[in-house]
CSV table of C-alpha atoms in Angstrom, one decimal:
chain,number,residue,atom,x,y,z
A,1,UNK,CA,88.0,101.4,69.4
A,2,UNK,CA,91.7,102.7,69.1
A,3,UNK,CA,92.2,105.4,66.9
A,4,UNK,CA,94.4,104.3,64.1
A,5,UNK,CA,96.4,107.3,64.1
A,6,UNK,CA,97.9,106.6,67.7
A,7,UNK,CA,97.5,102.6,67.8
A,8,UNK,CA,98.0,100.3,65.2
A,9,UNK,CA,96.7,96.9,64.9
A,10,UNK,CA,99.4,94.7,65.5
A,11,UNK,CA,99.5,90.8,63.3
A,12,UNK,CA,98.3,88.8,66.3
A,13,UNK,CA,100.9,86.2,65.1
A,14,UNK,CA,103.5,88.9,65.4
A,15,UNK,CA,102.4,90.4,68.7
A,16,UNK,CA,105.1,88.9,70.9
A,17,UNK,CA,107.1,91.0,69.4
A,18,UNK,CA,105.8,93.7,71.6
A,19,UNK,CA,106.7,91.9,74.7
A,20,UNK,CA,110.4,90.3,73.4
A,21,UNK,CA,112.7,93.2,74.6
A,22,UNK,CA,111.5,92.4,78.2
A,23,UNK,CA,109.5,95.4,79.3
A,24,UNK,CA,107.5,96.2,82.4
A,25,UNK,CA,103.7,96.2,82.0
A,26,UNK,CA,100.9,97.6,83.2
A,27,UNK,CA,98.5,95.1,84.0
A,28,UNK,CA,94.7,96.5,83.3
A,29,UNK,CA,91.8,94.2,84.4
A,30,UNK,CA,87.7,94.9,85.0
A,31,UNK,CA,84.6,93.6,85.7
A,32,UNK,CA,81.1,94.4,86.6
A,33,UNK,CA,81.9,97.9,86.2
A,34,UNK,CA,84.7,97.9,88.6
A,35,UNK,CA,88.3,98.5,87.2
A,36,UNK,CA,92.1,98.1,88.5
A,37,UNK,CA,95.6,98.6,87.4
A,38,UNK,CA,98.8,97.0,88.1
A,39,UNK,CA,102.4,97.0,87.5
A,40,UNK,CA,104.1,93.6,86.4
A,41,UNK,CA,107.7,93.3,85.6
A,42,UNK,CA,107.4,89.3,85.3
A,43,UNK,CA,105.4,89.2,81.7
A,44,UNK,CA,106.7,87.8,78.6
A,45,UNK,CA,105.4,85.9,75.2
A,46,UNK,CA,104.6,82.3,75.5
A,47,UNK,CA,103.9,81.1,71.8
A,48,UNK,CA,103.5,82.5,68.6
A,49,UNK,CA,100.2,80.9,67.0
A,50,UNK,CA,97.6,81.4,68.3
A,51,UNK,CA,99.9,83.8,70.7
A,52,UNK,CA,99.9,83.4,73.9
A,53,UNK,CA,101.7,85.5,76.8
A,54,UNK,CA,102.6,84.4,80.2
A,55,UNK,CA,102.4,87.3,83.2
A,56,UNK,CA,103.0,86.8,87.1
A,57,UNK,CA,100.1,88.4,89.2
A,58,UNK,CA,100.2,88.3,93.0
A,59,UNK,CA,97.3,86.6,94.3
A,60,UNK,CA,96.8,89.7,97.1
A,61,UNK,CA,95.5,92.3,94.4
A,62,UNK,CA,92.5,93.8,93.2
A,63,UNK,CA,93.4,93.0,89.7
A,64,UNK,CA,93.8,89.6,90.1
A,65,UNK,CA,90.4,89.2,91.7
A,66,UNK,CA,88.6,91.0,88.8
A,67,UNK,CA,90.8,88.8,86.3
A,68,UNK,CA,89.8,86.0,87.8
A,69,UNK,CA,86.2,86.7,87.6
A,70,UNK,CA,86.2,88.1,84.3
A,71,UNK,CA,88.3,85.7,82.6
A,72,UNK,CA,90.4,89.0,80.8
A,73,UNK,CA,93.6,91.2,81.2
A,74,UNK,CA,95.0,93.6,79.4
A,75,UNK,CA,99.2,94.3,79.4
A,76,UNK,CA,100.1,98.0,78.3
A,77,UNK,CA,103.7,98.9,77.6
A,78,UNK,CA,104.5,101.7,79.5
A,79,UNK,CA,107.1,104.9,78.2
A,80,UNK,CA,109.7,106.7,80.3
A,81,UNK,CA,107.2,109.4,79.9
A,82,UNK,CA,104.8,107.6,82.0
A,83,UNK,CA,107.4,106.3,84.3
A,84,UNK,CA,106.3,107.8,87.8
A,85,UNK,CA,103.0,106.7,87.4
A,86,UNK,CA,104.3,102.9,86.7
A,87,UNK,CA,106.0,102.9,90.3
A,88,UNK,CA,103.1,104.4,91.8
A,89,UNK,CA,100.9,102.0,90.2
A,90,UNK,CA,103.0,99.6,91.8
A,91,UNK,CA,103.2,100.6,95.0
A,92,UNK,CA,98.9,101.5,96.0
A,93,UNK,CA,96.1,99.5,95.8
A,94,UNK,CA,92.9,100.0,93.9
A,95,UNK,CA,90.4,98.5,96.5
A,96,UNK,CA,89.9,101.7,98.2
A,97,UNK,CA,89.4,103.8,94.8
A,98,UNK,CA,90.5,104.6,91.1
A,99,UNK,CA,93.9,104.6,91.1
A,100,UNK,CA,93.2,105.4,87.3
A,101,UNK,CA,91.7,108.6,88.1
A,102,UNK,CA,94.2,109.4,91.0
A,103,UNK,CA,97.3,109.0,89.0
A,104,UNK,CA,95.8,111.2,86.5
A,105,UNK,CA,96.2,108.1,84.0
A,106,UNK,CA,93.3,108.2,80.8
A,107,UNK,CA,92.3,105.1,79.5
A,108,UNK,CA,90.5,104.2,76.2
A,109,UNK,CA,88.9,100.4,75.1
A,110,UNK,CA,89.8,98.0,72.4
A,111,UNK,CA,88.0,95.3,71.0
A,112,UNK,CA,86.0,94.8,74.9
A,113,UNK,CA,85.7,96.7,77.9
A,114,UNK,CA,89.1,96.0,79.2
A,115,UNK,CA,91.1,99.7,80.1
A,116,UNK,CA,93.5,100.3,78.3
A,117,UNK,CA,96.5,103.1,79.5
A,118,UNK,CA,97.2,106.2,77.1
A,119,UNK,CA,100.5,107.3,76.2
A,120,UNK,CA,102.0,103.7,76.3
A,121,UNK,CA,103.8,102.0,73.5
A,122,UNK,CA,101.8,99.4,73.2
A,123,UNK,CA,98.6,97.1,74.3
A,124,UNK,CA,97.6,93.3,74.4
A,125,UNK,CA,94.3,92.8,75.6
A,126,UNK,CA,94.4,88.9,76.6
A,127,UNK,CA,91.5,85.8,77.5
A,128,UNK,CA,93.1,83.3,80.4
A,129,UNK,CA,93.7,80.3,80.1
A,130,UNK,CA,93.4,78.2,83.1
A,131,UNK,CA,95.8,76.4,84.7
A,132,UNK,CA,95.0,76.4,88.1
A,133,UNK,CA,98.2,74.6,89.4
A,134,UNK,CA,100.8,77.3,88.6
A,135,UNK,CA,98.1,79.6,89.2
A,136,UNK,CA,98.1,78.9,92.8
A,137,UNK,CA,101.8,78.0,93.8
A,138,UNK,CA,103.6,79.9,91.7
A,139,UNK,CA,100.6,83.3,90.8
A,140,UNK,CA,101.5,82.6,87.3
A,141,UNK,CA,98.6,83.2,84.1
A,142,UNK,CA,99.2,82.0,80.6
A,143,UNK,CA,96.6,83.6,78.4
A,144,UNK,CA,95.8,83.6,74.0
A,145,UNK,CA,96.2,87.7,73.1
A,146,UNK,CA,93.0,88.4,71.3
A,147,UNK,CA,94.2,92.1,69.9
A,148,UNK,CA,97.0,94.1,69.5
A,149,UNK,CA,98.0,97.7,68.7
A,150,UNK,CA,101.3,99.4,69.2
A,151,UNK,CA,101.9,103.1,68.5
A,152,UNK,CA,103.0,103.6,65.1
A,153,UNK,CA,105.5,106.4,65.9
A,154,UNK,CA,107.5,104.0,68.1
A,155,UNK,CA,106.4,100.4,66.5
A,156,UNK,CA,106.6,99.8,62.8
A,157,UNK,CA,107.9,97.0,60.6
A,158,UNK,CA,107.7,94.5,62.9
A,159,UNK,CA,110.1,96.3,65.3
A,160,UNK,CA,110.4,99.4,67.8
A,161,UNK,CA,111.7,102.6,67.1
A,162,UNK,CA,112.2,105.0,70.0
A,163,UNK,CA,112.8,108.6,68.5
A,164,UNK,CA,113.5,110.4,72.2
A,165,UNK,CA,114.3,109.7,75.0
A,166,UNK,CA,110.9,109.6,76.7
A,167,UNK,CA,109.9,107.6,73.9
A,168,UNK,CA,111.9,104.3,75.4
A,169,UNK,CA,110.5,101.3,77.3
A,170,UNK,CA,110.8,100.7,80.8
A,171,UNK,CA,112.4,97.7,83.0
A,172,UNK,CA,112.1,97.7,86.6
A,173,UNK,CA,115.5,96.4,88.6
A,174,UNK,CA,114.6,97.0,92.4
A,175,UNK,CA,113.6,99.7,94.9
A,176,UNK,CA,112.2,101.9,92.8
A,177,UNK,CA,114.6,102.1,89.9
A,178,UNK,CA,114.5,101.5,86.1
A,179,UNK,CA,116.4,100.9,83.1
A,180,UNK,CA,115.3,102.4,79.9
A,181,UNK,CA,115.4,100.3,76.8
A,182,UNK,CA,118.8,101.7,74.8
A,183,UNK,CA,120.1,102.0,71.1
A,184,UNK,CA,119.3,99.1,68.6
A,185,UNK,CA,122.0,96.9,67.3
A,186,UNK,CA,121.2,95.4,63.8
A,187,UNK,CA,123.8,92.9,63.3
């Protein structure tokens, strides 16, 4: 299980609030003892209760085959800290070996046996729920989050807080580059 000091259970009824500013993900997925990361820049909340997300997943990768046969995925909200592992994520493929262990990226479980990324900002872990049509023409998943935690340094009161630099959110424009999430605005 989390520890609470680094990953706070987030309100599932609130948890698209994790996902509303628009960051990339890291798309976690196992099964039968195998395991697989992806990047995703194409993930966003669906509905509010119960919540639901909705994620693109290219039907090419080894995390989509071991979603697919376990039913589960898990997004993690990735740091500028983090942010060179997120492209490389991106650009390899975990058939041929951990790309956990060869990015140097530690992992810890939630409520199942879905990986779950250290040193992100947050973590949905997520059950599918089919709809093979715009599964197959357009790689799209909508799926019910069944937990969530965000890291209380940088998520609290229903919002997030980035103290430093590092700290901040990722979105992915092209060709390798990023824009960091920037300086709130409270209207």
């Amino acid at each position: 299980m989390p520890d609470n000091q680094r990953h706070q259970p987030i309100e599932l009824a609130k948890s698209y609030r994790l996902l509303n500013h628009g960051p990339v993900t890291i798309v976690t997925s196992s099964h039968n003892g195998e395991r697989n990361i992806m990047a995703a820049a194409w993930a966003m909340p669906l509905d509010f209760d119960p919540p639901k997300v909705a994620v693109v997943i290219d039907r090419n990768t080894w995390t989509r085959e071991l979603i697919e046969a376990s039913g589960r995925f898990a997004l993690n909200i990735p740091t500028r800290a983090i942010a060179s592992q997120v492209l490389a994520v991106g650009a390899s493929s975990g058939r041929e070996g951990d790309k956990f262990a060869a990015l140097g990226l530690e992992t810890f479980t939630g409520s199942s046996d879905l990986p779950l990324v250290a040193g992100c900002a947050g973590w949905l872990e997520c059950r599918i729920l089919p709809e093979d049509s715009i599964q197959q023409r357009y790689d799209l998943f909508l799926a019910e989050v069944t937990a969530a935690w965000a890291d209380p340094q940088l998520y609290s009161d229903g919002r997030w807080h980035f103290p430093t630099p590092d700290s901040r959110t990722l979105h992915y424009i092209a060709g390798g580059a990023f824009f960091v999430t920037g300086d709130e605005l409270a209207l």
